[in-house]
Short mmCIF file of C-alpha atoms and ligand atoms in Angstrom, two decimals:
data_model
loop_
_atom_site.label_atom_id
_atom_site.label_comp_id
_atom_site.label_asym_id
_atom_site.label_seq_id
_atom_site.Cartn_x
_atom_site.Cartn_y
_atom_site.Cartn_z
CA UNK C 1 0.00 0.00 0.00
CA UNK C 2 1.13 3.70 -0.97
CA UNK C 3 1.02 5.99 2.06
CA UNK C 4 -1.37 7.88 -0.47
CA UNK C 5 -3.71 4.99 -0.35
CA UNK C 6 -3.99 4.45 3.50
CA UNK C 7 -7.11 5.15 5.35
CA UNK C 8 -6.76 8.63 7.70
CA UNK C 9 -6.32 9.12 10.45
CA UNK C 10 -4.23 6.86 11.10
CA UNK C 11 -0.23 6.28 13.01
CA UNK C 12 2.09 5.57 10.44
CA UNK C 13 5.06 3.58 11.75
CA UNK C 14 8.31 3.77 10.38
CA UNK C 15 9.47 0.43 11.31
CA UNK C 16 12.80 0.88 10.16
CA UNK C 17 13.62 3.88 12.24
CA UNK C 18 12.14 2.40 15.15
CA UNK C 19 14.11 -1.11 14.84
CA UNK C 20 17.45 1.67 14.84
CA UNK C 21 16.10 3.86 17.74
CA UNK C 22 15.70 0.16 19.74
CA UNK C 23 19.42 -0.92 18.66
CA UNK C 24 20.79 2.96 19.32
CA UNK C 25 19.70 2.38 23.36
CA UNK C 26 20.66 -0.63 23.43
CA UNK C 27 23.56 -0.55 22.19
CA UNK C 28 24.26 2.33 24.58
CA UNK C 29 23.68 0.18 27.37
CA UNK C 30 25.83 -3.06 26.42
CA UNK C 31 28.37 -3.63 28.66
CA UNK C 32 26.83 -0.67 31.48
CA UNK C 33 26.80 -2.03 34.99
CA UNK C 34 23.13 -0.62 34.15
CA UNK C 35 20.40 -2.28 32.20
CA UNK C 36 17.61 -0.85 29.98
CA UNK C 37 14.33 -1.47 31.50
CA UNK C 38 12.32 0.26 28.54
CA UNK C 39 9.17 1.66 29.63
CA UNK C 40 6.11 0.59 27.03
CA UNK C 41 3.25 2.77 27.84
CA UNK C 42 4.39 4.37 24.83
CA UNK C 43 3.89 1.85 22.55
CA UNK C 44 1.72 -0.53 24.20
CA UNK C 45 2.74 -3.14 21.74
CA UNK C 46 4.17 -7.00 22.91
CA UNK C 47 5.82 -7.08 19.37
CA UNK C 48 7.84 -3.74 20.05
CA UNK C 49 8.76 -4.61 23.38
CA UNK C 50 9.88 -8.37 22.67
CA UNK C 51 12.20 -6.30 20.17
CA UNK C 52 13.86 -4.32 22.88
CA UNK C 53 14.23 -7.65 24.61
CA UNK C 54 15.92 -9.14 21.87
CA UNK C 55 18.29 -6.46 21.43
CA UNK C 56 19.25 -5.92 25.21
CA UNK C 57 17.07 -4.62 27.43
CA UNK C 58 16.54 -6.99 30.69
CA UNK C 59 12.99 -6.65 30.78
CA UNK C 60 10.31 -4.22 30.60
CA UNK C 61 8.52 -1.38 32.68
CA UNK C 62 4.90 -0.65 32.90
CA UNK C 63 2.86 1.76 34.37
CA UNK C 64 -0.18 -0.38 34.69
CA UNK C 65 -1.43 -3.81 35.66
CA UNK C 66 -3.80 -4.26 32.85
CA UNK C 67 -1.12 -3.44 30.54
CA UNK C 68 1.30 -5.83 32.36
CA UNK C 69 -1.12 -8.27 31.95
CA UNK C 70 -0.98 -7.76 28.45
CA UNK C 71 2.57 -8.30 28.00
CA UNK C 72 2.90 -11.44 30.38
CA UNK C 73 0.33 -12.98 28.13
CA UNK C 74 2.34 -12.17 25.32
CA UNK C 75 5.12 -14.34 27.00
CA UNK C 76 7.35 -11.23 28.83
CA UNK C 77 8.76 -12.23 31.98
CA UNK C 78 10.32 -9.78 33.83
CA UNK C 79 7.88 -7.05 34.47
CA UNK C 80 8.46 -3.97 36.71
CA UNK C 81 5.05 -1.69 37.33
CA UNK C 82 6.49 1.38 37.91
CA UNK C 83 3.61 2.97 39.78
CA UNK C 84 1.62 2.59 42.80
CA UNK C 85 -1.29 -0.20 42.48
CA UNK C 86 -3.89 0.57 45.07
CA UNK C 87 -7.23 -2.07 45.67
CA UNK C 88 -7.68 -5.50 46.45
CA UNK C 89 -8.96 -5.94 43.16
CA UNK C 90 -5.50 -4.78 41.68
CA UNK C 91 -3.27 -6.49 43.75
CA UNK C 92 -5.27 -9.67 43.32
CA UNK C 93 -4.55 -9.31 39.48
CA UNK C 94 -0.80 -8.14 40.72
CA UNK C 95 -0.17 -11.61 42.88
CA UNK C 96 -1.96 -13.67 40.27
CA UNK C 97 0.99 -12.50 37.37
CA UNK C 98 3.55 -12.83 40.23
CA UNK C 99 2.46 -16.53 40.47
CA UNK C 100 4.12 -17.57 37.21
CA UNK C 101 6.24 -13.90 36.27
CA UNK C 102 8.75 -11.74 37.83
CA UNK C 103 6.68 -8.73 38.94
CA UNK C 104 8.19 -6.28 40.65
CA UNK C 105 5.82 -2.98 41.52
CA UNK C 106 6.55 0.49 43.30
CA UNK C 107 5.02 1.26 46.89
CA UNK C 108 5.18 4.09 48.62
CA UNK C 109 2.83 3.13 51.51
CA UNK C 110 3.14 0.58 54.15
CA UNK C 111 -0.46 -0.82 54.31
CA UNK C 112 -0.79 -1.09 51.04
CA UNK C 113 2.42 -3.51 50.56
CA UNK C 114 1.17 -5.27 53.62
CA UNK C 115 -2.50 -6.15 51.83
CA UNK C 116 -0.53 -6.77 49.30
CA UNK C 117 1.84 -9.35 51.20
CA UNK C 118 -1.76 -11.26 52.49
CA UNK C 119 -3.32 -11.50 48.92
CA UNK C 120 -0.41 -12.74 47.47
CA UNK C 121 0.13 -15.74 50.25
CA UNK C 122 -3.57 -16.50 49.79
CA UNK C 123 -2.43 -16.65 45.86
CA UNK C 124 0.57 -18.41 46.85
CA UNK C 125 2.73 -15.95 45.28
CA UNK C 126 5.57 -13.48 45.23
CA UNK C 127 5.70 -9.99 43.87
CA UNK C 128 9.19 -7.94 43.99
CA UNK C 129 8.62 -4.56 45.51
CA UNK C 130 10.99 -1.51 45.20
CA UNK C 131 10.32 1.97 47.32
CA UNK C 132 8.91 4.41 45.46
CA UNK C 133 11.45 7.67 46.18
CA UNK C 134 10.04 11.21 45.55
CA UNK C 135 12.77 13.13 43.68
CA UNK C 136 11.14 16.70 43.21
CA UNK C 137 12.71 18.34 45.74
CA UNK C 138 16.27 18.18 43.60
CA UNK C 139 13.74 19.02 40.61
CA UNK C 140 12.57 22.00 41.49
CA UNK C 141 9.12 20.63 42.28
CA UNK C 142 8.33 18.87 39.13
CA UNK C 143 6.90 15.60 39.41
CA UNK C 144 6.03 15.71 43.34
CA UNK C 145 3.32 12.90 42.72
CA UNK C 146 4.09 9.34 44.15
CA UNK C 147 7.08 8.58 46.20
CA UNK C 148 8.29 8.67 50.34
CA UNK C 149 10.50 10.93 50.54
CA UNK C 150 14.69 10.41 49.97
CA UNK C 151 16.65 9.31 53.43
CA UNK C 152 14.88 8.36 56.59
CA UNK C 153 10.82 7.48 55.74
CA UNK C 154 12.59 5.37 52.35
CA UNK C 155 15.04 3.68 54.82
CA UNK C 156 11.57 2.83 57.34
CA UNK C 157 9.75 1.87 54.18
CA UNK C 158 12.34 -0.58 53.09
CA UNK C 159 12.47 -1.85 56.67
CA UNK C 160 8.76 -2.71 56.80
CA UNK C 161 9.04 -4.11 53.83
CA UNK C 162 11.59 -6.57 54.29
CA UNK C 163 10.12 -8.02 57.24
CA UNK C 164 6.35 -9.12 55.26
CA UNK C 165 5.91 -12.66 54.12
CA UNK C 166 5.37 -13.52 49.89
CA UNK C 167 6.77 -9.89 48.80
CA UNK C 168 10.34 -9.50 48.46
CA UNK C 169 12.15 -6.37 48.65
CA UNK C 170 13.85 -5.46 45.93
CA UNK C 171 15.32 -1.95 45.86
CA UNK C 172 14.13 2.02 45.12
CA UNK C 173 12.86 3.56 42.57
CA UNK C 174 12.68 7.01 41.34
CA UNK C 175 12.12 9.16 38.22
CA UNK C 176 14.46 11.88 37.11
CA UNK C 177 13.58 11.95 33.90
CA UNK C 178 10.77 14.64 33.11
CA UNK C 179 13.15 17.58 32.69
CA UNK C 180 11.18 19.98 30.26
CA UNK C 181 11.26 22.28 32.20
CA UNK C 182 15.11 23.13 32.36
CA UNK C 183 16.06 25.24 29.55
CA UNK C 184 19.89 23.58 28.26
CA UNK C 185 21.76 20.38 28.68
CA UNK C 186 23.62 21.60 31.56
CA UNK C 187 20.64 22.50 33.96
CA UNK C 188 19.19 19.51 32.78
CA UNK C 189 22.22 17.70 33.97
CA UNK C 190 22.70 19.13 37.07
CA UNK C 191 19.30 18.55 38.24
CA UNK C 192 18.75 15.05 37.29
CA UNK C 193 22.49 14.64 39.25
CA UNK C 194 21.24 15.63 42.32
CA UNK C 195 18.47 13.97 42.13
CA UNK C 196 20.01 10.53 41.20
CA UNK C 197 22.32 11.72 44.01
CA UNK C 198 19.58 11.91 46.52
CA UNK C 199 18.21 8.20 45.44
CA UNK C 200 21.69 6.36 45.99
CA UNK C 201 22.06 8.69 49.24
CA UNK C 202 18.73 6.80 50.00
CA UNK C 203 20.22 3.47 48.90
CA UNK C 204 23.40 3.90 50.82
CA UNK C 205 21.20 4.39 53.97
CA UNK C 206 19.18 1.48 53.21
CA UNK C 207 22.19 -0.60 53.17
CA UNK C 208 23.44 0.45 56.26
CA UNK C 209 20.56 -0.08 57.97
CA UNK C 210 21.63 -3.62 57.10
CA UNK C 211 18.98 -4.73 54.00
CA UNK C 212 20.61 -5.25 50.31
CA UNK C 213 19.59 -3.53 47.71
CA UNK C 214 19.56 -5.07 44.31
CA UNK C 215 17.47 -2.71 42.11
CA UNK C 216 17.96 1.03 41.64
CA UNK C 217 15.47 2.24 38.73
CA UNK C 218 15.06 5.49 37.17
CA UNK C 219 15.14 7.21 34.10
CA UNK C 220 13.75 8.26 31.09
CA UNK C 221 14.76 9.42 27.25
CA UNK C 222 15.73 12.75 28.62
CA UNK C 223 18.17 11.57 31.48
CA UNK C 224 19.66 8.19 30.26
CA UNK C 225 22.75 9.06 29.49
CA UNK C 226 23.19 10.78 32.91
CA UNK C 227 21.39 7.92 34.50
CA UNK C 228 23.13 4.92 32.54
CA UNK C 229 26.43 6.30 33.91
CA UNK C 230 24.92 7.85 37.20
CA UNK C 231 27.26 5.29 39.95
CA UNK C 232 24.83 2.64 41.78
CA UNK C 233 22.09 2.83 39.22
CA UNK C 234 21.13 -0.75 37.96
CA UNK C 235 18.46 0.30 34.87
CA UNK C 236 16.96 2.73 33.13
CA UNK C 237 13.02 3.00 32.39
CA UNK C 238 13.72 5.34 29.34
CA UNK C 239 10.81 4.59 26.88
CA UNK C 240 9.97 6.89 24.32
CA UNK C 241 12.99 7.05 22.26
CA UNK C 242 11.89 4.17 20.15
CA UNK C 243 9.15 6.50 18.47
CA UNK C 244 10.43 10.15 19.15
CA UNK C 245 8.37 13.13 18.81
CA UNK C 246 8.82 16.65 18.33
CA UNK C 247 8.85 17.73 22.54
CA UNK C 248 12.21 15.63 22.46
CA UNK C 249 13.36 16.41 19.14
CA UNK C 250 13.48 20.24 20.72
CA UNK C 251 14.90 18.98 23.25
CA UNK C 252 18.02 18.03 21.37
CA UNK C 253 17.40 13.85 22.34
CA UNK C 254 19.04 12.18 19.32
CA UNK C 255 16.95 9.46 18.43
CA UNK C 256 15.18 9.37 15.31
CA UNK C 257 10.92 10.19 14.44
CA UNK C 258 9.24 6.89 13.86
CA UNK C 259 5.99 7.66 14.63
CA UNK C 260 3.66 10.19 12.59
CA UNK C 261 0.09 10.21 12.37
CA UNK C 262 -1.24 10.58 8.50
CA UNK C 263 -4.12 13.06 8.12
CA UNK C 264 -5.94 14.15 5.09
CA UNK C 265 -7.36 17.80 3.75
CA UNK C 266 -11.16 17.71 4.07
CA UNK C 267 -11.96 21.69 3.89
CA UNK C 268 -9.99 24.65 2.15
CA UNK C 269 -12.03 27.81 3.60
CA UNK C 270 -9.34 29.75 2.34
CA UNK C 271 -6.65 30.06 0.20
CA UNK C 272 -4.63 30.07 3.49
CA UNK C 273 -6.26 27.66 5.35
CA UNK C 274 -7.00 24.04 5.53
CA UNK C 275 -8.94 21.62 7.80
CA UNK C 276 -7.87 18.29 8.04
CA UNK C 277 -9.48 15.24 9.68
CA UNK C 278 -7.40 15.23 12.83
CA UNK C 279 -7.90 16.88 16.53
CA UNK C 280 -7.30 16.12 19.87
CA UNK C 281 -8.84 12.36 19.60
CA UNK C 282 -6.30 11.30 17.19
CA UNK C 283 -2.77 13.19 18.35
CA UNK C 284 -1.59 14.51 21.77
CA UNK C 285 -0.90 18.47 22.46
CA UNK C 286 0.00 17.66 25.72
CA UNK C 287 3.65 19.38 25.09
CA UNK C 288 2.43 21.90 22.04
CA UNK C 289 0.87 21.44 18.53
CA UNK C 290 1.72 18.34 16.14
CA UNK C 291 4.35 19.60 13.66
CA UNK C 292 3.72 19.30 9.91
CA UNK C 293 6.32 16.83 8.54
CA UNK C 294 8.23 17.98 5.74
CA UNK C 295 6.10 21.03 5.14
CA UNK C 296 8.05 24.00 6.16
CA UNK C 297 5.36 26.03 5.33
CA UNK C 298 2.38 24.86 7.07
CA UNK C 299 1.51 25.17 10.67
CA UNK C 300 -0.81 23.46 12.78
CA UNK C 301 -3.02 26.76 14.45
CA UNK C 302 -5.38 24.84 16.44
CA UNK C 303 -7.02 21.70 16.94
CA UNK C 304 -11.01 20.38 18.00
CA UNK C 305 -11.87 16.97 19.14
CA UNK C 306 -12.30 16.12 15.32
CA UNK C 307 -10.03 19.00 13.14
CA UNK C 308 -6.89 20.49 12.98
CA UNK C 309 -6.68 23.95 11.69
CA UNK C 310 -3.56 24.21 9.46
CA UNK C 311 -2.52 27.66 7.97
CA UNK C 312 -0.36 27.99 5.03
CA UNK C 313 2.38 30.19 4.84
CA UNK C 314 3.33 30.83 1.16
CA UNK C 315 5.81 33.86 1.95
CA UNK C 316 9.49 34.70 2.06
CA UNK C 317 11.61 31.45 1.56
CA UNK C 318 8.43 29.22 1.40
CA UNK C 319 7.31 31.30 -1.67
CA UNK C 320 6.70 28.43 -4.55
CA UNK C 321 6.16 25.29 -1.94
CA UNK C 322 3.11 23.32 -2.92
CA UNK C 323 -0.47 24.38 -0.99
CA UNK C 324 -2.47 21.55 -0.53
CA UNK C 325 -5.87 20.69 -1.50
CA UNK C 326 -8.93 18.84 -0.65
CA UNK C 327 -8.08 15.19 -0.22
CA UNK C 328 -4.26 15.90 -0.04
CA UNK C 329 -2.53 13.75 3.00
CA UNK C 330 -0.28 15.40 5.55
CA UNK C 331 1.92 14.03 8.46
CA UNK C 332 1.84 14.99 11.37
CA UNK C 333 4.66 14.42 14.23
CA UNK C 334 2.85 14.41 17.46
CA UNK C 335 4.24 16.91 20.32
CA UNK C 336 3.93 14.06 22.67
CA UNK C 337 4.23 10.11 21.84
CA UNK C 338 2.60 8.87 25.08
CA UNK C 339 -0.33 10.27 25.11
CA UNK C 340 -0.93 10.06 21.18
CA UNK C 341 -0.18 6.14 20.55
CA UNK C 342 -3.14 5.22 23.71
CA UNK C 343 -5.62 6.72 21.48
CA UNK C 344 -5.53 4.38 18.70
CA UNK C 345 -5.92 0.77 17.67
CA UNK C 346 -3.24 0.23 15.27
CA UNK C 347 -0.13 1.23 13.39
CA UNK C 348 0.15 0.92 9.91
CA UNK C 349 3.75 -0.49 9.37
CA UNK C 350 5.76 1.70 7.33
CA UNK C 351 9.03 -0.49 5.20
CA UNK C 352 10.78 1.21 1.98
CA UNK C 353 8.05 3.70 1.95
CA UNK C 354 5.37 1.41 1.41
CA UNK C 355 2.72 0.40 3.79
CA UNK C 356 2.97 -3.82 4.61
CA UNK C 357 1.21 -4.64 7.07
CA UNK C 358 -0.69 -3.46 10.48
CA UNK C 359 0.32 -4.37 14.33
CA UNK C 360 -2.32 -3.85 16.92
CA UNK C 361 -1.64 -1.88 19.67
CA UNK C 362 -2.76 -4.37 22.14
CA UNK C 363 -2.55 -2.67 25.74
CA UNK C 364 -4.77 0.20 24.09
CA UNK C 365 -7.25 0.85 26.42
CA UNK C 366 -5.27 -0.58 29.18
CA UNK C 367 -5.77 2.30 32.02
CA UNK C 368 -6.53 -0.26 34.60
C1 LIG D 1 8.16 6.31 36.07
C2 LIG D 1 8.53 6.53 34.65
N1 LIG D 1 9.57 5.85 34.13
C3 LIG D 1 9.94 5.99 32.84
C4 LIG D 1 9.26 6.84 31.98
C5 LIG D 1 9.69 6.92 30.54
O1 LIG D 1 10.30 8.12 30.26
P1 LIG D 1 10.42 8.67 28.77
O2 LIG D 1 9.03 8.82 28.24
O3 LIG D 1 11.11 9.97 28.96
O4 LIG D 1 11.22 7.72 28.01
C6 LIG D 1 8.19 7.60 32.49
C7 LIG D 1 7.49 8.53 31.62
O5 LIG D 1 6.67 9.32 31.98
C8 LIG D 1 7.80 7.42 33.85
O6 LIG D 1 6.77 8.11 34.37
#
């Protein structure tokens, strides 16, 4: 299939790019005394993340148990839920995949690793738990969510912890990674440093309190060069360089856009102006509008639920580039990969610029 005869909208996946984003990481990690852990909430796809297996990484991270479930049943062993799962219900579904995989999840709370130490000896099995480490203080406040705090309540956490029956504990766990908010490389840097400084601070204490630690996790696409070499860290949850988008593109991260979402021209109100089929539930703006790709001279204005308001710029140096028309197809590189992939069922698989085949994006709808 051309990429002029696909349906729209629809995620175009360039397969290629993504198979040398995967081998880039990993690659990057071979021979670290830390291991990728690639987070896949941002593809949601067992294919893509038995890839990163196969290439390196030691296992994956998720944020949620339905989507863990997903990728156990696909036949992916070593699982780490990197958020807080809250509800006998949950941790029901969280012993019952510890039964026959190695789960490990975060906690932050001491009655909630305790039910989950009693549900999973009434399931007869054993779930891997790491301390969930609020970093925001050495981040100026971004991304105080879940987490004890570093040094002393982590060090009683991991105490509690180690004394429960059918959970293990495994280690702490923080993220460094969302660093949009500093401007350059070199604030970026020093923030995530003190921060990763602050979480093996915490695992020093832990120690000498006299429990091992075998698991310090962090990390994302933004920091894992500064975590992969960061002293004491084991892995790296980095996730979203396999697809890219434009929010890390302007960040500088060198990794390579593999994900666009095709779109087609359904209105031309203007000579100016086109609508095409595309809004808010088919691409992210969590971190600014989509970007046009390869159109220098179009820009994405606004966006509904169902349209995207694109205005053409025919003037100065993009005097003489092609305006589109009705039925034309444009890319679109979304400003944010996360939160664009969960709202679709598919990608179409992109290979020497034809279209092959489809792969289902099979935690979609996994929120649970
Ligand atoms: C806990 C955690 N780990 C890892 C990641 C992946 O980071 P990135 O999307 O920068 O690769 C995220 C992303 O939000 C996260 O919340």
């Amino acid at each position: 299939l051309n990429i002029n005869q696909c349906d729209t909208p629809e995620l175009i996946l360039d397969l290629p790019a993504a198979e040398r984003n995967i081998k880039k990481m990993a690659d990057y990690f071979f021979g670290k005394s830390a291991s990728l852990r690639p987070h896949i909430k941002v593809h949601k796809s067992p294919s893509l993340a038995k890839k990163q297996i196969e290439a390196g990484a030691k296992g994956i991270t998720c944020a949620k148990v339905s989507e863990a479930e997903v990728m156990a049943n696909s036949g992916i062993d070593d699982i780490l839920i990197a958020n807080e799962i809250v509800g006998e219900d949950k941790l029901r579904r969280l012993a019952k995949l510890g039964r026959v995989h190695k789960i490990t999840v975060a906690a932050d709370n001491y009655d909630n690793v305790k039910e989950l130490s009693r549900i999973a000896s009434e399931e007869n099995s054993n779930v891997r738990v790491l301390v969930d480490v609020n970093l925001s203080s050495a981040l100026d406040g971004i991304l105080d969510r879940c987490g004890v705090p570093p040094g002393p309540p982590a060090v009683r956490l991991a105490n509690q912890i180690s004394k429960l029956g059918n959970v293990e504990f495994g280690g702490v766990m923080g993220y460094e990674g969302a660093l949009r908010k500093f401007p350059d490389f070199s604030s970026k840097e020093s923030a995530a440093k003190q921060a990763l400084g602050l979480l093996i601070r915490t695992k020093s204490e832990i120690e000498e309190s006299g429990i091992h630690v075998e698991v310090v996790s962090c990390g994302g696409t933004t920091s894992y060069k500064i975590s992969g070499e960061f002293p004491g860290v084991t892995e790296v949850q980095a996730g979203s360089y396999i697809f890219m988008d434009a929010g890390f593109k302007k960040a500088g991260i060198d990794f390579e856009i593999a994900l666009t979402l095709l779109t087609r021209v359904i209105s031309k109100p203007r000579p100016d102006k086109v609508i095409i089929d595309a809004g808010y539930k088919a691409i992210s703006a969590e971190h600014g509008l989509p970007i046009v790709k390869g159109r220098s001279n179009m820009e994405v204005t606004s966006l509904n639920a169902e349209h995207g308001h694109i205005l053409i710029k025919n003037t100065g140096e993009n005097r003489g580039e092609r305006t589109p028309t009705i039925g034309d197809r444009l890319e679109l590189i979304p400003s944010h990969v996360d939160t664009t992939t969960c709202l679709h069922d598919k990608y179409f698989v992109m290979r020497s610029g034809e279209i092959d085949s489809t792969l289902d994006i099979a935690a979609r709808g996994k929120l649970q």
